[in-house]
Tab-separated table of C-alpha atoms in Angstrom:
chain	number	residue	atom	x	y	z
Q	1	MET	CA	0.058	-0.088	0.183
Q	2	ALA	CA	2.967	2.500	0.507
Q	3	PRO	CA	3.800	2.414	-3.014
Q	4	ILE	CA	0.360	3.348	-3.866
Q	5	LYS	CA	0.365	6.163	-1.568
Q	6	LYS	CA	3.184	7.518	-2.791
Q	7	LEU	CA	2.321	7.472	-6.161
Q	8	LYS	CA	-1.350	9.485	-5.012
Q	9	LYS	CA	0.948	11.960	-3.445
Q	10	LYS	CA	3.129	12.524	-6.515
Q	11	LYS	CA	-0.046	13.061	-8.471
Q	12	LYS	CA	-1.274	15.521	-6.122
Q	13	LYS	CA	2.045	17.221	-6.445
Q	14	ASN	CA	2.091	17.420	-9.946
Q	15	LYS	CA	-1.645	18.913	-9.900
Q	16	LYS	CA	-0.422	21.618	-7.471
Q	17	ASP	CA	2.955	22.186	-9.991
Q	18	SER	CA	0.559	22.420	-13.085
Q	19	LYS	CA	-1.892	25.175	-11.441
Q	20	LYS	CA	1.583	27.119	-10.137
Q	21	PHE	CA	2.911	27.034	-13.654
Q	22	LYS	CA	-0.679	28.059	-14.993
Q	23	LYS	CA	-1.057	30.957	-12.457
Q	24	LYS	CA	2.713	31.939	-13.313
Q	25	ARG	CA	1.782	32.098	-16.835
Q	26	SER	CA	-1.639	33.785	-16.264
Q	27	ASN	CA	0.718	36.970	-14.724
Q	28	VAL	CA	2.691	37.539	-18.010
Q	29	ASN	CA	1.296	40.755	-19.072
Q	30	PHE	CA	0.122	39.686	-22.328
Q	31	VAL	CA	-1.223	42.928	-24.508
Q	32	PRO	CA	-2.457	42.246	-28.364
Q	33	PRO	CA	-2.332	45.260	-30.368
Q	34	GLU	CA	-5.537	47.582	-30.995
Q	35	SER	CA	-6.609	47.750	-34.457
Q	36	ASN	CA	-6.586	51.275	-34.148
Q	37	ALA	CA	-3.482	51.843	-32.140
Q	38	ILE	CA	-0.876	53.898	-34.030
Q	39	ASP	CA	2.963	53.094	-33.008
Q	40	THR	CA	5.144	56.226	-33.111
Q	41	GLU	CA	7.879	55.386	-30.829
Q	42	TRP	CA	9.398	52.437	-33.005
Q	43	TRP	CA	10.826	55.308	-35.238
Q	44	ASP	CA	12.440	56.945	-32.412
Q	45	SER	CA	14.427	53.886	-31.393
Q	46	PHE	CA	15.267	52.956	-35.058
Q	47	TRP	CA	16.457	56.246	-35.615
Q	48	LEU	CA	18.554	56.457	-32.462
Q	49	LYS	CA	20.402	53.192	-33.313
Q	50	ASN	CA	20.916	53.491	-37.559
Q	51	ASN	CA	21.291	57.145	-38.270
Q	52	ALA	CA	25.009	57.132	-37.622
Q	53	LEU	CA	26.070	53.462	-38.776
Q	54	PRO	CA	29.477	53.546	-40.554
Q	55	GLY	CA	29.318	53.067	-44.361
Q	56	LEU	CA	25.835	54.122	-44.626
Q	57	LYS	CA	25.450	57.842	-46.011
Q	58	VAL	CA	22.214	58.492	-43.828
Q	59	PRO	CA	21.132	62.136	-44.365
Q	60	SER	CA	21.485	63.902	-41.082
Q	61	ASP	CA	17.704	65.405	-41.686
Q	62	GLU	CA	15.021	62.864	-40.071
Q	63	ILE	CA	12.498	63.496	-42.959
Q	64	GLU	CA	14.854	62.616	-45.487
Q	65	GLY	CA	16.616	59.800	-43.539
Q	66	PHE	CA	13.095	58.088	-42.852
Q	67	LYS	CA	13.008	57.635	-47.042
Q	68	TYR	CA	16.265	56.988	-47.098
Q	69	PHE	CA	15.569	53.646	-44.968
Q	70	PHE	CA	12.332	52.774	-46.358
Q	71	ARG	CA	11.804	54.443	-49.919
Q	72	VAL	CA	8.429	56.202	-48.654
Q	73	SER	CA	7.767	59.354	-46.837
Q	74	LYS	CA	5.970	58.772	-43.589
Q	75	LYS	CA	2.598	59.959	-44.857
Q	76	THR	CA	2.828	57.155	-47.414
Q	77	PHE	CA	4.133	54.905	-44.800
Q	78	GLU	CA	1.113	55.662	-42.733
Q	79	TYR	CA	-1.203	55.005	-46.212
Q	80	ILE	CA	0.652	51.543	-46.637
Q	81	CYS	CA	-0.125	50.680	-42.717
Q	82	SER	CA	-3.669	51.110	-43.180
Q	83	LEU	CA	-4.006	49.012	-46.256
Q	84	VAL	CA	-2.174	45.746	-44.334
Q	85	ARG	CA	-3.227	47.219	-40.599
Q	86	GLU	CA	-6.433	44.931	-40.337
Q	87	ASP	CA	-4.616	41.786	-42.019
Q	88	LEU	CA	-1.276	41.900	-39.508
Q	89	VAL	CA	-3.555	42.487	-36.465
Q	90	SER	CA	-6.182	39.920	-37.086
Q	91	ARG	CA	-3.641	37.106	-38.427
Q	92	PRO	CA	0.007	38.382	-36.633
Q	93	PRO	CA	2.637	35.731	-37.321
Q	94	SER	CA	3.304	33.418	-34.319
Q	95	GLY	CA	6.021	34.176	-31.918
Q	96	LEU	CA	6.175	37.900	-32.349
Q	97	ILE	CA	5.995	39.100	-28.860
Q	98	ASN	CA	8.680	41.201	-27.654
Q	99	ILE	CA	10.211	41.438	-24.288
Q	100	GLU	CA	7.137	43.845	-22.817
Q	101	GLY	CA	4.905	41.032	-23.862
Q	102	ARG	CA	3.256	43.032	-26.832
Q	103	LEU	CA	2.979	41.812	-30.480
Q	104	LEU	CA	5.087	43.851	-32.602
Q	105	SER	CA	3.070	46.857	-33.441
Q	106	VAL	CA	1.839	47.084	-37.169
Q	107	GLU	CA	4.052	50.131	-37.743
Q	108	LYS	CA	6.963	47.981	-36.533
Q	109	GLN	CA	6.353	45.047	-38.771
Q	110	VAL	CA	5.869	47.029	-41.937
Q	111	ALA	CA	9.019	49.095	-41.164
Q	112	ILE	CA	10.772	45.706	-40.939
Q	113	ALA	CA	9.068	44.445	-43.925
Q	114	LEU	CA	9.572	47.832	-46.239
Q	115	ARG	CA	13.434	47.641	-44.999
Q	116	ARG	CA	13.946	44.096	-45.918
Q	117	LEU	CA	12.983	44.826	-49.430
Q	118	ALA	CA	14.683	48.004	-49.819
Q	119	SER	CA	17.986	47.393	-48.999
Q	120	GLY	CA	18.106	43.509	-50.029
Q	121	GLU	CA	20.429	42.822	-46.868
Q	122	SER	CA	20.135	39.591	-44.964
Q	123	GLN	CA	17.349	39.115	-42.472
Q	124	VAL	CA	19.872	38.671	-39.828
Q	125	SER	CA	21.248	42.513	-40.889
Q	126	VAL	CA	17.831	43.785	-40.992
Q	127	GLY	CA	16.836	42.187	-37.665
Q	128	ALA	CA	19.828	43.527	-36.078
Q	129	SER	CA	18.775	46.941	-37.192
Q	130	PHE	CA	15.427	46.580	-35.479
Q	131	GLY	CA	16.218	44.450	-32.538
Q	132	VAL	CA	14.479	41.338	-33.542
Q	133	GLY	CA	15.731	37.804	-34.633
Q	134	GLN	CA	16.156	36.335	-38.052
Q	135	SER	CA	12.928	34.430	-38.057
Q	136	THR	CA	10.517	37.511	-37.272
Q	137	VAL	CA	12.089	38.991	-39.894
Q	138	SER	CA	11.270	35.927	-42.142
Q	139	GLN	CA	7.761	35.970	-40.850
Q	140	VAL	CA	6.954	39.481	-40.833
Q	141	THR	CA	8.283	40.194	-44.340
Q	142	TRP	CA	6.274	37.211	-45.651
Q	143	ARG	CA	3.129	38.223	-43.928
Q	144	PHE	CA	3.314	41.813	-45.077
Q	145	ILE	CA	3.898	40.409	-48.868
Q	146	GLU	CA	0.813	38.708	-48.374
Q	147	ALA	CA	-1.242	41.451	-46.850
Q	148	LEU	CA	-0.251	43.966	-49.732
Q	149	GLU	CA	-0.566	41.741	-52.564
Q	150	GLU	CA	-4.310	41.209	-51.107
Q	151	ARG	CA	-5.302	44.738	-50.439
Q	152	ALA	CA	-3.040	47.063	-52.875
Q	153	ARG	CA	-4.203	45.468	-56.257
Q	154	HIS	CA	-5.905	48.508	-57.570
Q	155	HIS	CA	-2.910	50.380	-57.422
Q	156	LEU	CA	-1.725	48.205	-60.448
Q	157	ARG	CA	-4.341	47.902	-63.153
Q	158	TRP	CA	-5.088	48.850	-66.745
Q	159	PRO	CA	-6.127	52.426	-66.765
Q	160	ASP	CA	-10.000	53.175	-67.588
Q	161	PRO	CA	-10.896	54.975	-70.706
Q	162	ASP	CA	-10.350	58.553	-69.610
Q	163	ARG	CA	-7.031	57.967	-68.339
Q	164	VAL	CA	-5.926	56.218	-71.305
Q	165	GLU	CA	-6.886	59.242	-73.441
Q	166	GLU	CA	-4.928	61.474	-70.921
Q	167	ILE	CA	-1.513	58.893	-71.065
Q	168	LYS	CA	-1.877	59.303	-75.003
Q	169	SER	CA	-2.635	63.409	-75.049
Q	170	ILE	CA	0.670	63.515	-72.706
Q	171	PHE	CA	2.715	61.014	-75.027
Q	172	GLU	CA	1.924	63.085	-78.042
Q	173	GLU	CA	2.610	66.518	-76.344
Q	174	SER	CA	5.906	65.532	-74.759
Q	175	PHE	CA	7.490	62.813	-77.238
Q	176	GLY	CA	5.427	63.674	-80.708
Q	177	LEU	CA	3.728	60.177	-80.722
Q	178	PRO	CA	0.021	59.726	-81.470
Q	179	ASN	CA	-2.132	57.497	-79.922
Q	180	CYS	CA	0.917	55.793	-77.877
Q	181	CYS	CA	-0.508	54.194	-74.496
Q	182	GLY	CA	3.002	53.028	-72.821
Q	183	ALA	CA	6.026	51.556	-73.472
Q	184	ILE	CA	7.389	47.794	-72.461
Q	185	ASP	CA	10.638	46.284	-71.264
Q	186	SER	CA	11.761	43.319	-69.350
Q	187	THR	CA	14.169	42.386	-66.830
Q	188	HIS	CA	16.055	39.415	-64.860
Q	189	ILE	CA	15.612	38.623	-61.074
Q	190	VAL	CA	18.821	36.597	-60.496
Q	191	MET	CA	18.305	33.740	-57.892
Q	192	THR	CA	20.317	30.528	-56.955
Q	193	LEU	CA	18.496	27.073	-56.841
Q	194	PRO	CA	18.857	24.317	-54.785
Q	195	ALA	CA	20.806	21.506	-56.776
Q	196	VAL	CA	17.630	19.487	-56.441
Q	197	GLU	CA	15.521	22.776	-58.348
Q	198	ALA	CA	18.833	23.317	-60.756
Q	199	SER	CA	17.918	22.826	-64.389
Q	200	ASP	CA	18.715	24.465	-67.825
Q	201	ASP	CA	15.105	25.582	-68.212
Q	202	TRP	CA	15.739	28.294	-65.547
Q	203	SER	CA	19.544	29.500	-66.923
Q	204	ASP	CA	19.639	32.109	-68.805
Q	205	GLN	CA	22.415	33.968	-71.458
Q	206	MET	CA	24.482	34.949	-68.548
Q	207	ASN	CA	24.253	31.314	-66.980
Q	208	ASN	CA	22.294	33.046	-63.860
Q	209	TYR	CA	19.443	31.040	-62.706
Q	210	SER	CA	16.761	33.873	-63.425
Q	211	MET	CA	13.147	34.777	-63.178
Q	212	PHE	CA	11.765	37.443	-65.645
Q	213	LEU	CA	9.844	40.534	-64.875
Q	214	GLN	CA	7.806	42.170	-67.788
Q	215	GLY	CA	6.166	45.540	-67.399
Q	216	ILE	CA	4.290	47.996	-69.146
Q	217	VAL	CA	4.387	51.620	-67.851
Q	218	ASP	CA	2.916	54.938	-68.524
Q	219	ASN	CA	4.119	58.400	-69.145
Q	220	GLU	CA	4.775	58.714	-64.859
Q	221	MET	CA	6.573	55.028	-65.034
Q	222	ARG	CA	3.701	53.564	-63.308
Q	223	PHE	CA	3.175	50.121	-63.797
Q	224	LEU	CA	-0.109	49.596	-66.059
Q	225	ASP	CA	0.449	45.473	-66.441
Q	226	ILE	CA	3.256	42.996	-65.440
Q	227	MET	CA	4.053	39.370	-65.716
Q	228	THR	CA	6.568	37.294	-64.103
Q	229	GLY	CA	7.010	33.926	-63.051
Q	230	TRP	CA	8.797	32.665	-65.992
Q	231	PRO	CA	12.396	31.422	-66.282
Q	232	GLY	CA	14.796	33.738	-67.258
Q	233	GLY	CA	16.206	31.719	-70.573
Q	234	MET	CA	13.013	32.397	-72.567
Q	235	PRO	CA	13.214	34.147	-75.690
Q	236	ILE	CA	11.409	37.588	-75.442
Q	237	PRO	CA	8.907	36.879	-78.247
Q	238	ARG	CA	8.025	33.872	-76.280
Q	239	LEU	CA	7.790	35.496	-73.122
Q	240	LEU	CA	5.300	38.105	-74.744
Q	241	LYS	CA	3.074	35.649	-76.124
Q	242	CYS	CA	2.782	34.107	-72.681
Q	243	SER	CA	1.293	37.180	-71.239
Q	244	GLY	CA	-2.322	37.692	-70.948
Q	245	PHE	CA	-1.643	41.250	-72.208
Q	246	TYR	CA	-0.652	39.732	-75.603
Q	247	LYS	CA	-3.760	37.429	-75.259
Q	248	LEU	CA	-6.090	40.417	-74.405
Q	249	CYS	CA	-4.348	42.716	-77.431
Q	250	GLU	CA	-4.873	39.576	-80.151
Q	251	THR	CA	-8.345	39.481	-79.515
Q	252	HIS	CA	-9.121	43.511	-79.410
Q	253	GLN	CA	-9.671	43.360	-75.800
Q	254	ARG	CA	-7.205	45.764	-74.974
Q	255	LEU	CA	-5.451	48.762	-76.942
Q	256	ASN	CA	-8.498	48.690	-78.792
Q	257	GLY	CA	-9.752	52.406	-78.325
Q	258	LYS	CA	-10.733	54.804	-81.164
Q	259	ALA	CA	-7.597	55.378	-84.107
Q	260	ARG	CA	-6.341	58.341	-84.698
Q	261	LEU	CA	-7.140	59.968	-88.062
Q	262	PHE	CA	-5.275	62.154	-90.106
Q	263	SER	CA	-5.238	63.882	-93.495
Q	264	ASP	CA	-4.244	61.687	-96.618
Q	265	ASN	CA	-6.255	58.793	-95.541
Q	266	VAL	CA	-3.404	58.289	-92.475
Q	267	GLN	CA	-4.539	56.471	-89.583
Q	268	VAL	CA	-3.055	55.409	-86.337
Q	269	ARG	CA	-4.759	52.631	-83.734
Q	270	GLU	CA	-3.462	52.749	-80.137
Q	271	PHE	CA	-0.441	50.850	-79.476
Q	272	ILE	CA	2.479	50.571	-77.266
Q	273	VAL	CA	6.426	50.840	-77.751
Q	274	GLY	CA	9.350	48.125	-77.123
Q	275	GLY	CA	12.709	47.728	-78.168
Q	276	ALA	CA	14.222	45.846	-81.285
Q	277	CYS	CA	14.105	42.455	-79.080
Q	278	TYR	CA	10.150	42.609	-79.480
Q	279	PRO	CA	8.555	41.424	-82.430
Q	280	LEU	CA	6.796	44.094	-84.678
Q	281	LEU	CA	2.781	43.664	-84.108
Q	282	PRO	CA	-0.275	46.250	-84.833
Q	283	TRP	CA	-0.452	47.454	-81.395
Q	284	LEU	CA	3.463	46.859	-80.492
Q	285	ILE	CA	5.713	49.022	-82.265
Q	286	THR	CA	9.556	48.539	-82.576
Q	287	PRO	CA	12.557	50.542	-84.456
Q	288	TYR	CA	13.429	50.609	-87.281
Q	289	GLU	CA	16.787	48.923	-87.956
Q	290	ASN	CA	19.718	50.610	-89.696
Q	291	SER	CA	19.292	49.082	-93.035
Q	292	GLU	CA	15.113	50.104	-92.746
Q	293	LYS	CA	16.378	53.746	-91.879
Q	294	SER	CA	17.573	54.758	-95.658
Q	295	GLY	CA	15.118	55.852	-98.213
Q	296	SER	CA	13.314	58.074	-95.608
Q	297	GLY	CA	14.615	61.070	-93.585
Q	298	SER	CA	11.688	60.809	-91.222
Q	299	LYS	CA	12.550	57.321	-89.750
Q	300	PRO	CA	15.576	58.399	-87.709
Q	301	ASP	CA	13.402	61.208	-86.400
Q	302	PHE	CA	10.840	58.328	-85.750
Q	303	ASN	CA	13.377	56.133	-83.946
Q	304	LEU	CA	14.643	59.272	-81.559
Q	305	LYS	CA	11.087	59.642	-80.328
Q	306	HIS	CA	10.446	55.926	-80.073
Q	307	GLU	CA	13.468	55.520	-77.933
Q	308	ALA	CA	12.711	58.438	-75.651
Q	309	VAL	CA	9.304	56.677	-75.097
Q	310	ARG	CA	11.111	53.382	-74.510
Q	311	ASN	CA	13.343	54.728	-72.278
Q	312	LEU	CA	10.498	55.622	-69.750
Q	313	ALA	CA	10.281	51.871	-69.497
Q	314	VAL	CA	13.876	51.131	-68.773
Q	315	LYS	CA	14.097	53.892	-66.235
Q	316	ALA	CA	11.265	52.431	-64.515
Q	317	PHE	CA	13.334	49.086	-64.205
Q	318	ALA	CA	16.057	51.011	-62.986
Q	319	VAL	CA	14.375	52.583	-60.511
Q	320	LEU	CA	12.325	49.707	-59.635
Q	321	LYS	CA	15.461	47.204	-58.770
Q	322	GLY	CA	17.327	50.266	-57.339
Q	323	GLY	CA	14.609	51.320	-54.919
Q	324	TRP	CA	13.993	47.600	-53.695
Q	325	ARG	CA	17.344	46.439	-53.833
Q	326	ILE	CA	16.388	42.811	-53.043
Q	327	LEU	CA	15.238	42.097	-56.672
Q	328	ASN	CA	18.749	43.355	-57.909
Q	329	LYS	CA	20.481	40.967	-55.571
Q	330	VAL	CA	21.187	37.223	-56.196
Q	331	MET	CA	18.003	35.783	-54.009
Q	332	TRP	CA	19.370	32.803	-51.901
Q	333	ARG	CA	17.410	29.802	-52.843
Q	334	PRO	CA	14.128	31.446	-53.043
Q	335	ASP	CA	10.899	29.664	-53.213
Q	336	LYS	CA	10.068	29.835	-56.758
Q	337	ARG	CA	6.190	30.016	-56.156
Q	338	LYS	CA	6.413	32.747	-53.855
Q	339	LEU	CA	9.078	34.586	-55.607
Q	340	PRO	CA	6.395	36.158	-57.855
Q	341	SER	CA	4.626	37.460	-54.915
Q	342	ILE	CA	7.572	39.453	-53.925
Q	343	ILE	CA	8.261	40.713	-57.356
Q	344	LEU	CA	4.723	41.927	-57.470
Q	345	VAL	CA	4.938	43.439	-53.843
Q	346	CYS	CA	7.599	45.733	-55.407
Q	347	CYS	CA	5.851	46.725	-58.285
Q	348	LEU	CA	3.143	47.706	-56.068
Q	349	LEU	CA	5.044	49.661	-54.061
Q	350	HIS	CA	6.714	51.276	-56.856
Q	351	ASN	CA	3.073	52.334	-58.106
Q	352	ILE	CA	1.832	53.584	-54.257
Q	353	ILE	CA	4.703	55.825	-54.055
Q	354	ILE	CA	3.320	57.651	-57.730
Q	355	ASP	CA	-0.207	57.162	-56.447
Q	356	CYS	CA	0.365	58.861	-53.311
Q	357	GLY	CA	1.832	61.733	-54.654
Q	358	ASP	CA	5.308	60.892	-53.156
Q	359	SER	CA	8.360	61.058	-55.123
Q	360	LEU	CA	10.512	57.900	-56.458
Q	361	CYS	CA	13.902	57.785	-54.892
Q	362	LEU	CA	15.772	58.550	-58.310
Q	363	ASP	CA	18.884	58.879	-56.649
Q	364	VAL	CA	19.079	55.068	-55.921
Q	365	ALA	CA	18.234	54.146	-59.148
Q	366	LEU	CA	20.691	51.815	-60.728
Q	367	SER	CA	23.165	53.998	-62.601
Q	368	GLY	CA	23.609	51.475	-65.653
Q	369	TYR	CA	21.297	49.439	-67.650
Q	370	HIS	CA	18.805	47.427	-65.475
Q	371	ASP	CA	19.868	43.992	-67.079
Q	372	ALA	CA	23.602	44.896	-66.860
Q	373	GLY	CA	25.515	42.145	-69.180
Q	374	TYR	CA	22.432	40.800	-70.503
Q	375	ILE	CA	22.645	41.235	-74.467
Q	376	GLN	CA	19.074	42.333	-76.285
Q	377	HIS	CA	18.838	40.252	-79.266
Q	378	CYS	CA	17.027	41.698	-82.126
Q	379	CYS	CA	13.932	40.036	-82.912
Q	380	LYS	CA	14.026	37.889	-86.008
Q	381	GLN	CA	10.835	36.682	-86.402
Q	382	GLN	CA	8.825	37.543	-89.713
Q	383	VAL	CA	6.668	40.375	-89.499
Q	384	GLY	CA	3.175	40.510	-90.709
Q	385	ILE	CA	2.284	43.373	-93.284
Q	386	GLU	CA	0.140	44.873	-90.505
Q	387	GLY	CA	2.704	45.818	-87.978
Q	388	ARG	CA	4.692	47.359	-90.800
Q	389	ASN	CA	1.879	49.596	-92.221
Q	390	THR	CA	0.903	50.697	-88.498
Q	391	ARG	CA	4.503	51.824	-88.583
Q	392	GLU	CA	4.621	53.697	-91.477
Q	393	ASN	CA	1.449	55.178	-90.729
Q	394	LEU	CA	2.963	56.309	-87.621
Q	395	VAL	CA	5.992	57.946	-89.251
Q	396	LYS	CA	3.439	59.662	-91.576
Q	397	SER	CA	1.401	60.843	-88.704
Q	398	ILE	CA	4.424	62.444	-87.209
Q	399	SER	CA	5.365	64.074	-90.606
Q	400	LEU	CA	1.743	65.269	-90.721
Q	401	LEU	CA	1.611	66.397	-86.865
Q	402	GLY	CA	4.935	68.665	-87.823
Q	403	ASN	CA	3.666	70.486	-90.639
Q	404	LYS	CA	0.725	71.951	-88.531
């Protein structure tokens, strides 16, 4: 009977210890964030800790310093927080409780994610600047990406007819191209892949593993349409044909506005411009090659105007990859299924800056071509008569506009 009594005492002791443990846990001061609570203290501690780090040329002015670290003004930052606040409060990542027993504020989570995307620095380095661990940076960044991808879609869409007319008017007034709706370009997002995932499909001309990002921009370098997720080794014409934009244009559901009529029975339909690596199509106009320029003094002039518009897309990618440096660094073994979301969110942030009346950080744009080292091969695909006619009519329209 003695052993039985001993066991009973042990059970009572365990229950007692369990109650003490529960009581001890109940004394932890866990305070969930309020949905409308605004945290303003995180910036003061971050600025104090990071404004004089060696090797960084941080502006001495706090307002400029804020934009240096996060690429957005405080006003735009607050707007971004408002977009994702509900998601970050209602479904916070696990384990994000600081030493005071409080969940990381929405503002601090957004700041951590923006810094990771803007700097491209390691999760360890970003975490150190905020006083959090690597796993916290990883969780916070991905949760922010999921939330913004869902809540900010309206910042990246094809413009309505009124806005299209405004874009066309500005392109004609500023660059002399009537009925132009935008410019297209593409860039490589370089990455490493685990050995089990490495394949020639993802290997590009520079022997890098990369993923393509194709985008169409307007006169303000705002992205109107993007496509990503395809291997960086694909030829550009094939990349274009895989896009939803191509299918919409080919079925007359996009770039289907009213044609511009000129004298001498010349009319110009809506179109976008692209580099020589793209095919010449009725709705995608490429420049004349050197061999095609002879015989018309207006063709070189057309090429100059065409290049000025196309450079908006080139510059937009340089600003995107320079501002959100995570896209310009070799990503370490990214999840290929998640990488398109990271790319999309960086494009959304680029557009949000423009839509909020904020200024893009042109000083951080890549100094050279956004795809340094990559060769833009001229598209040698057979060109249809419709594409040639559209370009010829465009050249004629430029001459007619010049004679007014």
